[in-house]
Amino acid sequence: DRPGPTAGAENLHSEHRLLKPAVKLDTDMMKMETDKIMDDSISNTQFTTTLMYDPARKKEPSPSYQTERDACLALFAKWNEADQLNYVEHILSRMCHYQHGHINAYLKPMLQRDFITLLPTKGLDHVAENILSYLDAKSLCRAERVCKEWSRVISEGMLWKKLIERNVRTDSLWRGLAERKGWIKYLFIPRPGVTLRQHKFYRELFPKIMKDIEAIENNWRTGNHNLQRINCRSENSKGVYCLQYDDDKIVSGLRDNTIKIWNRSTLQCCKVLTGHTGSVLCLQYDDKVIISGSSDSTVRVWDVNTGDMVNTLIHHCEAVLHLRFNNGMMVTCSKDRSIAVWDMTSPTEIALRRVLVGHRAAVNVVDFDEKYIVSASGDRTIKVWNTSTCEFVRTLNGHKRGIACLQYRDRLVVSGSSDNSIRLWDIECGTCLRILEGHEELVRCIRFDSKRIVSGAYDGKIKVWDLQAALDIRAQTNSLCLKTLVEHTGRVFRLQFDEFQIVSSSHDDTILIWDFLNCSQKEELTAPQSCSMVQGNHHNNSGSSSGSGSSMGGGGGGGGNGVGLGNNANQNHLHNNSNNNSHNLQNDELSD
């Protein structure tokens, strides 16, 4: 039977009466636990404080407190430091948590020090300056607004000047801007007497520099540039195969068997080096020598200042397609499928150290550092060799057709191929990190720095890629190509770049300078074609030779590469290997 309303109410009251003792029991248990915790905290000095001080619980001092306190302080003053500390520890151990909170709030400001303000009072201004000199620009701005003393330390320490100098020392973009804009003359100079006006100059210079940097980065993203054109056409010429540049000159290797040196200011040819009997396919120079490789199978060494030929190396039996030298060592590669490693004592003393054999087709390009030699071939592979021992290390496989170009730095290898793709590799584990696609024909030349990859191809286009995004596996493929530059009317053979410009050469007999710094107005300058001829003095020395030193010039230095190029009947070929048989994959068709 269902209970009536009265019975239900009685049951409810009955249940309520049963609940009351349980609630009282829970409250008593909580009080007991709290008392136990308080007792434990008093007896255990290591007990963790969890309750903050409540100001409402503070009570007024007792009437006897003043007299007793003075007596205690008098005794406290007589004790040594160790006794005083021990006494305070005993007092703290007998306090409850909210008292600990009050003491903590009292001690916190006492334990903090404005060391920047205090150091000069001790005669340590230089220490305060040194500490603040490690701040970045944003933090330095904030530090100036802390107080007048901090602002004084920053001003008298010329910390904005030091910040600019630090960036110029460590960042090539800052260094290049300092040289091109002319404000480097205000840096790295002693400060006999620092004035507020001098500090203000550097304080105002910094945001101007940042504005210039932002403009340059935006020009790279949008492709905004000024274009300068050097016409290299001659009676026998049809293509500029390789180049390297610095602030004063551009050195180029041409199909007419010459090396032409161009003045950067006037864009005029100031020297022509003759001596090769075949197309100049690759070159590299430093402050002492120019070293070039040719389809005549020779490597020639030239004095960079006089243009005289000082050495000729005869080793390869077919065209020398690429070379690199640095720190007393040179590596050359050839259409004969071999790689030669040379020891360079001087421009006239170059000795063959080792010949590396392993590729099954023409070796189109080499690069190296103190750890690895890296080579790429028409056989579709990249091979890695130990620099010191010249022993084979590993092969990087992935490209579907012959590899035309690569650059290697640190752990990263970037390669371009006749399969129209670019691949990024980790040299240590041999894995492909990213494939970049966008070119419509063979990727002939490629360079990278810490921010960008720049590639040139037989489709006549130069593409700028975001390197950091390419190395990020989360980045979308369609966002990697920042800009495509189209000005060449023929195949792009060679390019180099730095933070401010790209310099490229092409089958169309031109060298183009893409300026991303000075591009407030779009203009195109064409250089006059007058040249002064310099006949090289010939010194033949089979198997010995050259000057050491690291490469100079933009885009990481290094000579140009002639990709599998030959000299028979003025035909130049890129080689690929299919079914272990080397054959002509694609013709350059460079005959006039």
Coordinates of C-alpha atoms in Angstrom, one line a residue:
D1 CA 0.0 0.0 0.0
R2 CA 1.1 3.6 -0.7
P3 CA 1.7 5.6 2.4
G4 CA -0.5 8.7 2.9
P5 CA 0.8 12.3 3.1
T6 CA 1.1 12.1 6.9
A7 CA 3.1 9.0 6.8
G8 CA 5.4 10.4 4.2
A9 CA 6.0 13.5 6.2
E10 CA 6.8 11.4 9.3
N11 CA 9.3 9.4 7.3
L12 CA 11.0 12.6 6.0
H13 CA 11.3 14.0 9.5
S14 CA 12.6 10.6 10.7
E15 CA 15.3 10.7 7.9
H16 CA 16.2 14.2 8.9
R17 CA 16.7 13.2 12.5
L18 CA 19.0 10.5 11.4
L19 CA 21.1 12.9 9.3
K20 CA 21.7 15.4 12.0
P21 CA 24.1 13.3 14.2
A22 CA 26.1 12.4 11.0
V23 CA 26.5 16.1 10.1
K24 CA 27.6 16.9 13.7
L25 CA 30.0 13.9 13.6
D26 CA 31.6 15.2 10.3
T27 CA 32.0 18.7 11.8
D28 CA 33.7 17.3 14.9
M29 CA 36.1 15.2 12.8
M30 CA 37.0 18.2 10.7
K31 CA 37.8 20.2 13.9
M32 CA 39.9 17.4 15.2
E33 CA 41.8 17.1 12.0
T34 CA 42.4 20.9 11.9
D35 CA 43.6 20.9 15.5
K36 CA 45.9 18.0 14.7
I37 CA 47.3 19.9 11.6
M38 CA 47.9 23.0 13.7
D39 CA 49.7 20.9 16.4
D40 CA 51.8 19.2 13.7
S41 CA 52.8 22.5 12.2
I42 CA 54.0 23.9 15.6
S43 CA 56.1 20.8 16.3
N44 CA 57.5 20.4 12.7
T45 CA 59.4 23.4 11.5
Q46 CA 59.4 21.9 7.9
F47 CA 55.6 21.9 7.7
T48 CA 54.4 23.5 4.5
T49 CA 52.5 26.7 4.9
T50 CA 49.2 26.5 3.1
L51 CA 47.1 29.2 4.9
M52 CA 47.7 32.8 4.1
Y53 CA 47.7 35.6 6.7
D54 CA 44.3 37.1 7.4
P55 CA 44.6 40.8 8.5
A56 CA 41.2 40.6 10.2
R57 CA 42.5 38.2 12.8
K58 CA 45.2 40.6 14.0
K59 CA 44.7 41.6 17.7
E60 CA 45.9 44.6 19.6
P61 CA 49.0 44.2 21.8
S62 CA 48.4 43.2 25.5
P63 CA 49.1 45.8 28.3
S64 CA 52.2 43.9 29.5
Y65 CA 53.6 43.5 26.0
Q66 CA 55.6 46.7 25.7
T67 CA 57.6 46.1 28.9
E68 CA 58.3 42.5 28.2
R69 CA 59.2 43.2 24.6
D70 CA 61.8 45.7 25.5
A71 CA 63.4 43.2 27.9
C72 CA 63.5 40.5 25.2
L73 CA 65.0 42.9 22.7
A74 CA 67.7 43.9 25.2
L75 CA 68.6 40.2 25.6
F76 CA 68.4 39.6 21.9
A77 CA 70.9 42.4 21.2
K78 CA 73.5 40.8 23.5
W79 CA 73.5 37.5 21.5
N80 CA 75.7 36.7 18.6
E81 CA 74.3 36.2 15.1
A82 CA 74.1 32.4 15.4
D83 CA 72.2 32.7 18.7
Q84 CA 69.8 35.3 17.2
L85 CA 69.0 33.1 14.2
N86 CA 68.4 30.1 16.5
Y87 CA 66.1 32.1 18.7
V88 CA 64.1 33.4 15.7
E89 CA 63.7 29.8 14.3
H90 CA 62.3 28.7 17.7
I91 CA 59.8 31.6 17.7
L92 CA 58.8 30.8 14.1
S93 CA 58.2 27.2 14.9
R94 CA 55.7 28.2 17.6
M95 CA 53.6 30.4 15.3
C96 CA 50.5 29.4 13.4
H97 CA 50.1 29.7 9.6
Y98 CA 48.4 33.1 9.5
Q99 CA 51.3 34.5 11.5
H100 CA 53.7 33.0 9.1
G101 CA 51.8 34.8 6.3
H102 CA 52.1 38.1 8.0
I103 CA 55.9 37.7 8.5
N104 CA 56.3 36.6 4.9
A105 CA 54.5 39.8 3.7
Y106 CA 56.7 41.8 6.0
L107 CA 60.0 40.2 4.8
K108 CA 59.2 40.1 1.1
P109 CA 60.1 43.8 0.3
M110 CA 63.0 43.6 2.7
L111 CA 64.5 40.8 0.6
Q112 CA 64.2 42.6 -2.7
R113 CA 66.8 45.1 -3.9
D114 CA 67.0 47.5 -6.7
F115 CA 70.6 46.4 -7.6
I116 CA 70.8 48.7 -10.6
T117 CA 70.3 51.7 -8.3
L118 CA 72.5 50.4 -5.5
L119 CA 75.5 49.4 -7.7
P120 CA 76.5 52.9 -8.7
T121 CA 76.5 54.0 -5.0
K122 CA 79.2 51.4 -4.5
G123 CA 81.2 52.7 -7.4
L124 CA 80.1 49.8 -9.6
D125 CA 78.4 51.7 -12.5
H126 CA 80.2 49.5 -15.0
V127 CA 78.5 46.4 -13.5
A128 CA 75.1 47.9 -13.8
E129 CA 75.8 48.9 -17.4
N130 CA 77.0 45.4 -18.2
I131 CA 73.9 43.8 -16.7
L132 CA 71.5 46.0 -18.7
S133 CA 73.6 45.6 -21.9
Y134 CA 72.2 42.0 -22.3
L135 CA 68.7 43.3 -22.7
D136 CA 67.0 43.2 -26.1
A137 CA 65.4 46.4 -27.6
K138 CA 62.0 45.8 -26.1
S139 CA 63.3 45.2 -22.6
L140 CA 65.7 48.1 -22.8
C141 CA 62.8 50.4 -23.6
R142 CA 61.0 49.2 -20.5
A143 CA 64.1 49.5 -18.4
E144 CA 64.4 53.2 -19.3
R145 CA 61.0 53.8 -17.8
V146 CA 61.6 52.1 -14.5
C147 CA 63.1 55.2 -12.8
K148 CA 65.4 58.1 -13.4
E149 CA 68.4 56.1 -12.1
W150 CA 67.9 53.3 -14.5
S151 CA 67.5 55.8 -17.3
R152 CA 70.7 57.5 -16.3
V153 CA 72.7 54.2 -16.3
I154 CA 71.3 53.3 -19.8
S155 CA 72.1 56.8 -21.1
E156 CA 75.6 57.1 -19.7
G157 CA 76.4 53.6 -20.6
M158 CA 75.5 54.2 -24.2
L159 CA 73.5 50.9 -24.1
W160 CA 71.6 51.7 -27.3
K161 CA 74.9 52.1 -29.1
K162 CA 76.1 48.8 -27.6
L163 CA 72.9 47.0 -28.7
I164 CA 73.4 48.2 -32.3
E165 CA 77.0 47.1 -32.2
R166 CA 76.1 43.7 -30.9
N167 CA 73.6 43.2 -33.7
V168 CA 76.1 44.4 -36.3
R169 CA 78.7 41.9 -35.0
T170 CA 76.3 38.9 -35.0
D171 CA 73.8 39.5 -37.8
S172 CA 74.9 39.8 -41.5
L173 CA 71.7 41.9 -42.3
W174 CA 72.6 44.5 -39.7
R175 CA 76.2 44.5 -40.8
G176 CA 75.3 44.9 -44.4
L177 CA 72.9 47.8 -43.6
A178 CA 75.5 49.5 -41.5
E179 CA 77.9 49.4 -44.4
R180 CA 75.4 50.4 -47.1
K181 CA 73.7 53.2 -45.1
G182 CA 76.9 54.6 -43.8
W183 CA 76.2 54.6 -40.1
I184 CA 78.9 52.0 -39.4
K185 CA 81.3 55.0 -39.0
Y186 CA 79.5 55.9 -35.8
L187 CA 80.0 52.4 -34.3
F188 CA 83.0 50.7 -32.6
I189 CA 84.6 54.0 -31.6
P190 CA 85.8 54.9 -28.1
R191 CA 83.6 57.3 -26.1
P192 CA 85.9 59.9 -24.4
G193 CA 83.0 62.0 -23.1
V194 CA 79.4 60.7 -23.3
T195 CA 76.7 63.3 -23.7
L196 CA 73.0 63.1 -23.7
R197 CA 72.9 64.2 -27.3
Q198 CA 75.1 61.3 -28.3
H199 CA 72.9 58.8 -26.5
K200 CA 69.8 60.3 -28.1
F201 CA 71.4 59.8 -31.6
Y202 CA 71.7 56.1 -31.1
R203 CA 68.3 55.9 -29.3
E204 CA 66.7 57.4 -32.4
L205 CA 68.9 55.4 -34.8
F206 CA 67.6 52.0 -33.6
P207 CA 64.0 52.4 -34.8
K208 CA 65.2 53.7 -38.1
I209 CA 67.3 50.6 -38.6
M210 CA 64.3 48.4 -37.7
K211 CA 62.2 50.3 -40.2
D212 CA 64.8 49.6 -42.9
I213 CA 64.9 45.9 -42.0
E214 CA 61.2 45.6 -42.1
A215 CA 61.1 47.3 -45.6
I216 CA 63.8 44.8 -46.9
E217 CA 61.8 41.8 -45.6
N218 CA 58.7 43.2 -47.1
N219 CA 60.4 43.7 -50.5
W220 CA 61.5 40.0 -50.4
R221 CA 58.0 38.9 -49.7
T222 CA 56.4 41.1 -52.3
G223 CA 59.1 40.9 -55.0
N224 CA 59.6 44.6 -55.0
H225 CA 63.0 45.3 -56.4
N226 CA 65.2 47.5 -58.7
L227 CA 66.7 45.7 -61.6
Q228 CA 70.1 46.2 -63.2
R229 CA 71.1 44.4 -66.3
I230 CA 74.6 43.6 -67.7
N231 CA 74.6 42.5 -71.3
C232 CA 77.4 40.0 -71.9
R233 CA 76.8 39.2 -75.5
S234 CA 79.8 38.9 -77.8
E235 CA 80.5 37.3 -81.2
N236 CA 81.2 33.9 -79.7
S237 CA 79.0 34.0 -76.6
K238 CA 75.7 32.4 -75.9
G239 CA 75.3 32.0 -72.2
V240 CA 76.8 33.0 -68.8
Y241 CA 77.4 29.8 -67.0
C242 CA 78.8 30.9 -63.6
L243 CA 79.4 33.9 -61.5
Q244 CA 80.4 35.2 -58.1
Y245 CA 80.2 38.7 -56.7
D246 CA 81.2 41.1 -53.9
D247 CA 80.6 44.8 -53.3
D248 CA 83.1 45.8 -55.9
K249 CA 82.9 43.3 -58.7
I250 CA 81.2 40.5 -60.4
V251 CA 83.3 37.7 -61.9
S252 CA 81.5 35.6 -64.6
G253 CA 82.4 32.6 -66.7
L254 CA 81.1 32.5 -70.2
R255 CA 80.6 30.1 -73.0
D256 CA 83.0 32.1 -75.2
N257 CA 85.9 30.6 -73.1
T258 CA 86.6 33.8 -71.1
I259 CA 86.2 35.1 -67.6
K260 CA 84.8 38.6 -67.5
I261 CA 85.1 40.9 -64.4
W262 CA 82.5 43.6 -64.1
N263 CA 82.7 46.8 -62.0
R264 CA 79.7 47.0 -59.7
S265 CA 79.5 50.8 -59.7
T266 CA 79.6 51.3 -63.5
L267 CA 78.5 47.8 -64.6
Q268 CA 81.3 47.9 -67.2
C269 CA 83.6 45.1 -68.0
C270 CA 87.0 46.0 -66.6
K271 CA 89.0 42.8 -67.3
V272 CA 88.7 39.7 -69.6
L273 CA 90.8 36.7 -68.6
T274 CA 91.6 34.4 -71.6
G275 CA 93.3 31.0 -71.5
H276 CA 90.7 28.3 -71.4
T277 CA 90.0 26.6 -74.7
G278 CA 86.5 25.6 -73.7
S279 CA 83.5 27.1 -72.0
V280 CA 84.1 28.3 -68.4
L281 CA 81.6 26.2 -66.5
C282 CA 82.5 27.0 -62.9
L283 CA 84.6 29.4 -60.8
Q284 CA 85.3 30.6 -57.4
Y285 CA 87.5 33.4 -56.0
D286 CA 88.9 34.8 -52.8
D287 CA 91.1 37.8 -52.1
K288 CA 94.1 36.1 -53.8
V289 CA 93.0 33.9 -56.7
I290 CA 90.3 33.0 -59.1
I291 CA 90.1 29.3 -59.8
S292 CA 88.0 28.2 -62.8
G293 CA 87.0 24.9 -64.4
S294 CA 86.2 24.4 -68.1
S295 CA 84.9 22.0 -70.7
D296 CA 88.5 21.9 -71.9
S297 CA 89.0 19.5 -68.8
T298 CA 91.4 21.9 -67.0
V299 CA 91.4 23.8 -63.8
R300 CA 93.2 27.2 -64.1
V301 CA 94.4 29.5 -61.3
W302 CA 94.5 33.3 -61.9
D303 CA 95.8 36.2 -59.8
V304 CA 92.7 38.0 -58.8
N305 CA 94.4 41.4 -58.9
T306 CA 96.4 41.2 -62.1
G307 CA 94.4 38.7 -64.0
D308 CA 97.5 36.7 -64.8
M309 CA 97.2 32.9 -65.1
V310 CA 99.5 31.4 -62.5
N311 CA 98.7 27.7 -62.7
T312 CA 97.0 25.0 -64.7
L313 CA 95.8 21.7 -63.3
I314 CA 95.4 18.8 -65.7
H315 CA 93.8 15.7 -64.2
H316 CA 90.2 15.2 -65.3
C317 CA 89.7 13.6 -68.7
E318 CA 86.4 15.4 -69.4
A319 CA 84.8 18.7 -68.6
V320 CA 85.3 20.1 -65.1
L321 CA 81.7 20.8 -64.0
H322 CA 82.1 22.3 -60.6
L323 CA 84.7 23.2 -57.9
R324 CA 84.9 24.4 -54.4
F325 CA 87.9 25.6 -52.3
N326 CA 88.4 26.7 -48.8
N327 CA 91.1 26.6 -46.0
G328 CA 93.8 25.0 -48.1
M329 CA 91.6 22.4 -49.7
M330 CA 89.9 22.2 -53.1
V331 CA 87.4 19.7 -54.5
T332 CA 86.6 19.4 -58.2
C333 CA 84.2 17.2 -60.1
S334 CA 83.8 16.2 -63.7
K335 CA 81.8 14.7 -66.5
D336 CA 84.3 11.8 -66.2
R337 CA 82.3 10.7 -63.1
S338 CA 85.1 11.3 -60.6
I339 CA 85.8 13.7 -57.8
A340 CA 89.3 15.0 -57.1
V341 CA 90.5 16.3 -53.7
W342 CA 93.4 18.7 -53.8
D343 CA 95.7 20.1 -51.1
M344 CA 96.4 23.8 -51.7
T345 CA 99.7 25.2 -50.3
S346 CA 99.9 28.3 -52.5
P347 CA 98.5 29.3 -55.9
T348 CA 101.4 27.5 -57.6
E349 CA 101.5 24.5 -55.2
I350 CA 98.4 22.4 -55.5
A351 CA 98.8 18.6 -55.1
L352 CA 96.2 15.9 -55.8
R353 CA 95.4 14.1 -52.5
R354 CA 92.7 11.6 -53.5
V355 CA 90.3 10.7 -56.3
L356 CA 86.8 9.7 -55.2
V357 CA 84.9 7.2 -57.4
G358 CA 81.4 5.9 -56.9
H359 CA 79.0 7.8 -59.1
R360 CA 77.7 6.1 -62.2
A361 CA 77.2 9.3 -64.3
A362 CA 78.7 12.8 -64.5
V363 CA 79.3 14.5 -61.2
N364 CA 77.5 17.8 -61.6
V365 CA 78.2 19.6 -58.3
V366 CA 80.2 19.3 -55.1
D367 CA 80.3 21.1 -51.8
F368 CA 82.2 20.5 -48.5
D369 CA 83.0 21.6 -45.0
E370 CA 85.4 20.3 -42.4
K371 CA 83.2 17.2 -41.8
Y372 CA 81.7 16.1 -45.2
I373 CA 82.2 16.3 -48.9
V374 CA 78.8 16.2 -50.7
S375 CA 78.5 15.4 -54.4
A376 CA 75.5 15.1 -56.7
S377 CA 75.3 13.3 -60.1
G378 CA 73.3 12.6 -63.1
D379 CA 72.8 9.1 -61.6
R380 CA 70.1 10.6 -59.4
T381 CA 72.0 10.2 -56.1
I382 CA 73.8 12.5 -53.6
K383 CA 76.8 10.9 -52.0
V384 CA 78.4 11.9 -48.7
W385 CA 82.2 11.4 -48.1
N386 CA 84.3 12.0 -45.0
T387 CA 86.4 15.1 -45.5
S388 CA 89.5 14.1 -43.6
T389 CA 89.7 10.4 -44.7
C390 CA 87.9 10.7 -48.0
E391 CA 86.0 7.6 -47.2
F392 CA 82.4 7.0 -48.4
V393 CA 79.7 7.6 -45.7
R394 CA 76.2 7.3 -47.3
T395 CA 74.0 7.9 -50.3
L396 CA 70.9 10.1 -50.3
N397 CA 68.3 8.6 -52.6
G398 CA 65.0 10.3 -53.7
H399 CA 65.3 12.3 -56.8
K400 CA 63.7 10.7 -59.8
R401 CA 66.1 12.2 -62.4
G402 CA 69.6 13.6 -62.5
I403 CA 70.6 16.1 -59.9
A404 CA 71.9 19.4 -61.2
C405 CA 72.8 21.5 -58.2
L406 CA 73.1 21.5 -54.4
Q407 CA 74.3 23.5 -51.4
Y408 CA 75.4 22.0 -48.1
R409 CA 75.8 23.8 -44.8
D410 CA 75.7 22.4 -41.2
R411 CA 73.3 19.4 -41.4
L412 CA 71.2 20.7 -44.3
V413 CA 71.6 19.8 -47.9
V414 CA 69.3 21.4 -50.5
S415 CA 69.3 19.9 -54.0
G416 CA 67.7 20.7 -57.4
S417 CA 67.0 18.1 -60.1
S418 CA 65.8 17.6 -63.6
D419 CA 62.7 16.1 -62.1
N420 CA 61.8 19.8 -61.5
S421 CA 61.8 19.4 -57.7
I422 CA 63.9 20.7 -54.8
R423 CA 64.7 18.5 -51.9
L424 CA 65.8 19.3 -48.4
W425 CA 67.9 16.6 -46.6
D426 CA 69.3 15.9 -43.2
I427 CA 72.8 14.8 -44.0
E428 CA 73.4 13.0 -40.7
C429 CA 70.5 10.6 -41.0
G430 CA 70.1 10.8 -44.8
T431 CA 66.3 11.5 -44.7
C432 CA 64.5 13.9 -47.0
L433 CA 62.9 16.6 -44.9
R434 CA 60.8 18.3 -47.6
I435 CA 60.1 18.3 -51.3
L436 CA 59.5 21.7 -53.0
E437 CA 57.6 21.7 -56.3
G438 CA 56.8 24.7 -58.5
H439 CA 59.4 24.9 -61.3
E440 CA 58.3 23.7 -64.6
E441 CA 61.7 22.6 -65.9
L442 CA 65.1 21.4 -64.6
V443 CA 66.2 23.2 -61.4
R444 CA 69.7 24.3 -62.4
C445 CA 71.0 26.4 -59.5
I446 CA 70.1 26.8 -55.8
R447 CA 71.4 28.7 -52.8
F448 CA 70.1 29.1 -49.3
D449 CA 70.8 31.1 -46.1
S450 CA 69.2 31.1 -42.7
K451 CA 65.9 32.5 -44.0
R452 CA 65.4 31.7 -47.6
I453 CA 66.1 29.3 -50.5
V454 CA 66.5 30.9 -53.9
S455 CA 66.4 28.6 -57.0
G456 CA 66.7 29.2 -60.7
A457 CA 65.5 26.8 -63.5
Y458 CA 65.4 26.2 -67.2
D459 CA 61.9 27.7 -67.2
G460 CA 63.6 31.1 -66.9
K461 CA 62.2 31.7 -63.4
I462 CA 63.8 32.4 -60.1
K463 CA 61.8 31.4 -57.0
V464 CA 62.2 32.5 -53.4
W465 CA 61.2 30.0 -50.8
D466 CA 60.7 30.3 -47.0
L467 CA 63.4 28.0 -45.5
Q468 CA 62.1 28.1 -42.0
A469 CA 58.6 27.2 -43.1
A470 CA 60.0 24.4 -45.3
L471 CA 61.7 22.9 -42.3
D472 CA 58.5 23.0 -40.3
I473 CA 56.5 19.8 -40.9
R474 CA 53.3 21.7 -39.9
A475 CA 53.6 24.2 -42.7
Q476 CA 51.4 23.9 -45.8
T477 CA 53.2 23.2 -49.1
N478 CA 51.3 26.0 -50.9
S479 CA 52.7 28.6 -48.5
L480 CA 56.4 27.8 -49.0
C481 CA 57.1 29.8 -52.3
L482 CA 57.2 33.4 -51.3
K483 CA 57.7 34.9 -54.8
T484 CA 58.5 34.0 -58.4
L485 CA 60.7 36.5 -60.3
V486 CA 60.5 36.5 -64.1
E487 CA 62.9 38.7 -66.0
H488 CA 65.3 36.3 -67.8
T489 CA 64.3 35.3 -71.3
G490 CA 66.4 32.1 -71.2
R491 CA 67.4 29.4 -68.9
V492 CA 68.8 30.5 -65.5
F493 CA 72.3 28.9 -65.2
R494 CA 73.6 30.4 -62.0
L495 CA 72.6 32.7 -59.1
Q496 CA 73.9 33.9 -55.7
F497 CA 72.2 36.1 -53.2
D498 CA 72.6 37.9 -49.9
E499 CA 70.3 39.8 -47.6
F500 CA 69.9 42.7 -50.1
Q501 CA 70.1 41.3 -53.6
I502 CA 70.1 38.3 -56.1
V503 CA 72.6 38.2 -58.9
S504 CA 71.8 35.7 -61.6
S505 CA 73.1 34.7 -65.0
S506 CA 71.4 33.1 -67.9
H507 CA 71.4 31.5 -71.4
D508 CA 70.1 34.9 -72.6
D509 CA 73.6 36.4 -72.2
T510 CA 72.7 38.7 -69.3
I511 CA 73.6 39.1 -65.7
L512 CA 70.7 40.5 -63.7
I513 CA 71.1 42.3 -60.3
W514 CA 67.8 42.2 -58.3
D515 CA 68.1 44.9 -55.6
F516 CA 65.7 44.6 -52.7
L517 CA 67.3 47.4 -50.7
N518 CA 67.2 50.4 -53.0
C519 CA 63.8 50.0 -54.6
S520 CA 61.9 53.1 -53.8
Q521 CA 61.3 53.5 -57.6
K522 CA 61.3 50.9 -60.2
E523 CA 64.2 51.3 -62.7
E524 CA 66.3 49.3 -64.9
L525 CA 69.9 50.2 -65.7
T526 CA 71.8 48.8 -68.6
A527 CA 75.6 48.8 -68.5
P528 CA 77.7 49.9 -71.5
Q529 CA 79.5 47.0 -73.2
S530 CA 83.0 48.4 -73.5
C531 CA 85.6 45.9 -72.2
S532 CA 89.4 46.0 -71.7
M533 CA 91.0 42.7 -72.8
V534 CA 93.6 41.1 -70.6
Q535 CA 95.6 38.2 -72.0
G536 CA 96.6 35.7 -69.2
N537 CA 100.2 34.7 -68.8
H538 CA 100.2 30.9 -69.2
H539 CA 102.0 28.7 -66.7
N540 CA 101.2 25.0 -67.2
N541 CA 101.7 22.7 -64.2
S542 CA 100.1 19.3 -64.4
G543 CA 98.8 18.1 -61.0
S544 CA 100.0 20.8 -58.7
S545 CA 98.8 24.3 -57.6
S546 CA 96.8 26.9 -55.7
G547 CA 95.9 29.5 -53.1
S548 CA 94.1 28.7 -50.0
G549 CA 91.5 30.8 -48.2
S550 CA 87.8 30.9 -47.8
S551 CA 85.5 32.0 -50.6
M552 CA 84.1 35.5 -50.8
G553 CA 81.0 36.9 -52.5
G554 CA 77.3 36.7 -52.0
G555 CA 75.0 33.8 -51.4
G556 CA 77.6 31.8 -49.4
G557 CA 80.4 32.2 -51.9
G558 CA 81.4 29.3 -54.1
G559 CA 81.8 28.9 -57.8
G560 CA 79.2 28.3 -60.5
N561 CA 78.3 24.9 -61.7
G562 CA 78.0 23.7 -65.3
V563 CA 75.6 20.8 -65.1
G564 CA 77.0 17.9 -67.1
L565 CA 78.3 20.3 -69.8
G566 CA 80.4 19.1 -72.6
N567 CA 82.2 21.0 -75.4
N568 CA 81.7 18.8 -78.5
A569 CA 80.2 20.8 -81.4
N570 CA 79.1 23.5 -78.9
Q571 CA 76.6 21.1 -77.4
N572 CA 76.2 21.1 -73.6
H573 CA 74.5 18.2 -71.9
L574 CA 73.0 17.3 -68.6
H575 CA 73.6 13.6 -67.8
N576 CA 71.3 11.2 -66.1
N577 CA 71.7 7.4 -65.5
S578 CA 68.9 5.0 -66.3
N579 CA 69.3 1.3 -66.0
N580 CA 73.0 1.9 -65.2
N581 CA 73.5 3.4 -68.7
S582 CA 74.6 7.0 -68.8
H583 CA 72.9 9.0 -71.6
N584 CA 72.0 12.5 -72.5
L585 CA 68.8 13.3 -70.6
Q586 CA 68.3 16.9 -71.8
N587 CA 70.2 19.1 -74.2
D588 CA 71.1 22.7 -73.4
E589 CA 71.1 23.4 -77.2
L590 CA 73.5 26.4 -76.8
S591 CA 74.8 26.6 -80.3
D592 CA 74.4 30.0 -81.8

